[in-house]
Tab-separated table of C-alpha atoms in Angstrom:
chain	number	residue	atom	x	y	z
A	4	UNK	CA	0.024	-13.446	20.706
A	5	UNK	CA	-1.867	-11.406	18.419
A	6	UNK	CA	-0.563	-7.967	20.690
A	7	UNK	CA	3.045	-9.499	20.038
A	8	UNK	CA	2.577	-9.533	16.336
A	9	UNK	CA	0.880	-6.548	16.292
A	10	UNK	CA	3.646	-4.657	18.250
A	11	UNK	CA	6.165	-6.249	15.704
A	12	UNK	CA	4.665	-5.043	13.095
A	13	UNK	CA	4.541	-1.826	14.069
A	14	UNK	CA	6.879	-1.263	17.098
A	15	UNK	CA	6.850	1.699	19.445
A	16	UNK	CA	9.891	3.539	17.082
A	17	UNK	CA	8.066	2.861	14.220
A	18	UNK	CA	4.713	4.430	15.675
A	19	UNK	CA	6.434	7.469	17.322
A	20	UNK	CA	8.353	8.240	13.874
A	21	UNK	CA	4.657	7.944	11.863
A	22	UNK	CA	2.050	8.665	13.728
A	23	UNK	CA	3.048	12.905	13.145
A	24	UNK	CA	3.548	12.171	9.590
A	25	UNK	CA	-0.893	10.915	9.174
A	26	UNK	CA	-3.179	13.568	8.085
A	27	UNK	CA	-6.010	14.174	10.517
A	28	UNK	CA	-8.984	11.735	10.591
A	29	UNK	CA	-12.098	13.264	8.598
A	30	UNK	CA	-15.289	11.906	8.433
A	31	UNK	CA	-16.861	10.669	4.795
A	32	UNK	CA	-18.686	13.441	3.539
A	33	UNK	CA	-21.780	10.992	3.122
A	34	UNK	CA	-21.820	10.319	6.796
A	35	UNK	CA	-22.436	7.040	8.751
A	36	UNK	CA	-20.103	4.545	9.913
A	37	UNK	CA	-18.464	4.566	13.249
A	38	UNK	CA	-16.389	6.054	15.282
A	39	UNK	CA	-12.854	6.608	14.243
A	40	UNK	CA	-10.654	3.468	14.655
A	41	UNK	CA	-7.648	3.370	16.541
A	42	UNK	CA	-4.700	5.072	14.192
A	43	UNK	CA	-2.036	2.650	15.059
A	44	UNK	CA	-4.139	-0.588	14.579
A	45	UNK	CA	-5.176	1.059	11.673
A	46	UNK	CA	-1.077	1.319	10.609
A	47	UNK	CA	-0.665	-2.144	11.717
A	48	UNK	CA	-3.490	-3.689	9.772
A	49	UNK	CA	-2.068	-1.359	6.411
A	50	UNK	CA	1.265	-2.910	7.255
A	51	UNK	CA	0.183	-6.745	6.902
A	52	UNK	CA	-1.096	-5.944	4.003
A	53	UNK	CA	1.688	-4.543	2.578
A	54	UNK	CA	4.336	-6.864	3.760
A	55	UNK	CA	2.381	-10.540	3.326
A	56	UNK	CA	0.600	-9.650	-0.029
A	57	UNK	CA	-3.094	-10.436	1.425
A	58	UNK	CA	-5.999	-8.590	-0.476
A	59	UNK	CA	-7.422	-6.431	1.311
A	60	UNK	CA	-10.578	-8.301	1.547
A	61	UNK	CA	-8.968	-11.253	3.755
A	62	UNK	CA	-7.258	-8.799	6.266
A	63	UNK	CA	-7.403	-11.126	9.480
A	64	UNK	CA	-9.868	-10.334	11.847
A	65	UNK	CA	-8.051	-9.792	14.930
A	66	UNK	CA	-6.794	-6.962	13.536
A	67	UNK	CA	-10.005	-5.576	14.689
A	68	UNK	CA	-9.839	-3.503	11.507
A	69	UNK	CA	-12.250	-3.659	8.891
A	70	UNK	CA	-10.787	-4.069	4.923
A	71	UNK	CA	-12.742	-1.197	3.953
A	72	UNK	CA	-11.059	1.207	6.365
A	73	UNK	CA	-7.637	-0.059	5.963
A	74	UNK	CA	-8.186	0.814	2.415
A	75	UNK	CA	-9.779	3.850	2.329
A	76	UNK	CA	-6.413	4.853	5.588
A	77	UNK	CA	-4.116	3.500	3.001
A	78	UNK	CA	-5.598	5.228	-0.316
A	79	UNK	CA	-5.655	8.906	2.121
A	80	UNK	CA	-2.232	7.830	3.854
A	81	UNK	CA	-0.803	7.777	0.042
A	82	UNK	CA	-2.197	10.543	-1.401
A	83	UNK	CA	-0.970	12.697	1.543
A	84	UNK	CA	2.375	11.308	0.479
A	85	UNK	CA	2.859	9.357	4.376
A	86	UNK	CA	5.047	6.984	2.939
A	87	UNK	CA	7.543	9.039	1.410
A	88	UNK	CA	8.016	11.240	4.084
A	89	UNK	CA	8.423	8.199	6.310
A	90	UNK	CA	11.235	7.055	3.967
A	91	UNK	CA	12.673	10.611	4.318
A	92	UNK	CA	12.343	10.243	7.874
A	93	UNK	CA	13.556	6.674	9.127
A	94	UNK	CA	15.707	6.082	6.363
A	95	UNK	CA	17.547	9.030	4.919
A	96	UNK	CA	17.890	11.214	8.115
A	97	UNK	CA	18.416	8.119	9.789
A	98	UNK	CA	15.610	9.265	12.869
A	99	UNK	CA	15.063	5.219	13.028
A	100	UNK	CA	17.152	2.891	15.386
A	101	UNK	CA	18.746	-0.074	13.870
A	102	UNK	CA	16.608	-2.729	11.710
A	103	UNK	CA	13.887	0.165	12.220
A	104	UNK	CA	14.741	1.942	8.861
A	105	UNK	CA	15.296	-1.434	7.003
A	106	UNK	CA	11.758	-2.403	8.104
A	107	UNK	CA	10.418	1.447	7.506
A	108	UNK	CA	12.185	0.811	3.976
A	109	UNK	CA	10.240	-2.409	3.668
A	110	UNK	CA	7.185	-0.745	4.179
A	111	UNK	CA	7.120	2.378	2.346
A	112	UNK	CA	8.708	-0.148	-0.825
A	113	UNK	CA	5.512	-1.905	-0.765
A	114	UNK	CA	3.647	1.051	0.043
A	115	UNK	CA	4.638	1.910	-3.635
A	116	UNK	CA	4.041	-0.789	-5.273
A	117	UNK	CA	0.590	-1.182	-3.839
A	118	UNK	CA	-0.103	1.938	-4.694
A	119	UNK	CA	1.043	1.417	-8.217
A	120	UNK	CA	4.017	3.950	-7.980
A	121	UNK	CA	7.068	1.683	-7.594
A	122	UNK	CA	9.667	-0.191	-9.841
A	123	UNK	CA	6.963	-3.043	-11.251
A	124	UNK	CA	5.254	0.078	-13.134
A	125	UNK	CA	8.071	1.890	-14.327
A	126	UNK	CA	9.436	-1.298	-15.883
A	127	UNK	CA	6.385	-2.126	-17.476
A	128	UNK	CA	6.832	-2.725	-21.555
A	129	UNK	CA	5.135	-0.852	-23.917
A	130	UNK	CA	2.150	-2.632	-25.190
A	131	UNK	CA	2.916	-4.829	-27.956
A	132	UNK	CA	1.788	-3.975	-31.585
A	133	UNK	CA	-1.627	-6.882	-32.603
A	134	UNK	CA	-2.780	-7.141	-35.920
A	135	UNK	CA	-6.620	-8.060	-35.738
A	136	UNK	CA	-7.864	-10.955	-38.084
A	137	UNK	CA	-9.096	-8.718	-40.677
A	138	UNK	CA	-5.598	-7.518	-40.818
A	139	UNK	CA	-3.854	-10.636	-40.984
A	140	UNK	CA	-6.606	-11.723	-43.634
A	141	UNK	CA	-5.762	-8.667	-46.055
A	142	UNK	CA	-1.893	-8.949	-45.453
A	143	UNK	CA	-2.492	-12.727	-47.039
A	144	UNK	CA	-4.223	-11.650	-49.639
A	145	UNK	CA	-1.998	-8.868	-50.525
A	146	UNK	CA	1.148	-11.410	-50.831
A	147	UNK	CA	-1.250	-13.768	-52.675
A	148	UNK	CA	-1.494	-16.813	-49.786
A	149	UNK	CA	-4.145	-18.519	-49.096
């Protein structure tokens, strides 16, 4: 089952159309930890995320990925800019097969917003103007309310 969901998350097209698109794995310059985990179930873990909302801190474990490193994948994924050359990819050169790019689009959507560069920030308001108490005091006393 959890192979299934896995390989539905992230299906063979999907994969093949991403995997040239991640930056090389690099150790932390601090050292430690262990061996590099598996790029794809790295992806796939990234990609629950993304598309149920979980924090990353309640990433199931049969993902047999820790939260930590799907972070830290998703934070370097991002920065390389991985998810908009996937968009460019799967969706606008159309490389992806059918439902592939609408899935790809999914993704790289909440990608964005994760990442806080999507349509929730850009619509944001400008804070609003608040008057602090000593403020609102003088303003009474100024129109002579008490």
């Amino acid at each position: 089952m959890t192979g299934d969901l896995a390989r539905r998350l992230v299906t063979d097209e999907l994969w093949a159309l991403t995997e040239p698109l991640l930056p090389p794995f690099t150790p932390r310059r601090q050292g430690g930890g262990t061996a590099p985990v598996d790029e794809r179930m790295v992806l796939t873990a990234v990609v629950w995320v993304l598309t149920s909302g979980c924090p990353w801190r309640m990433l199931p474990p049969w993902l047999e990925v820790s939260p930590a490193t799907a972070h830290r994948r998703f934070t370097a994924w991002t920065e390389a800019g991985v998810w908009r050359r996937l968009y460019r990819v799967a969706v606008r050169d159309g490389l992806a097969g059918p439902g592939e790019s609408g899935w790809a689009a999914v993704i790289v959507k909440a990608a964005g917003l994760r990442a806080g560069q999507g349509p929730a920030t850009a619509r944001r308001r400008a804070p609003r103007e608040t008057t602090t108490k000593a403020q609102n005091h003088a303003a009474t006393a100024q129109s002579g309310q008490h």
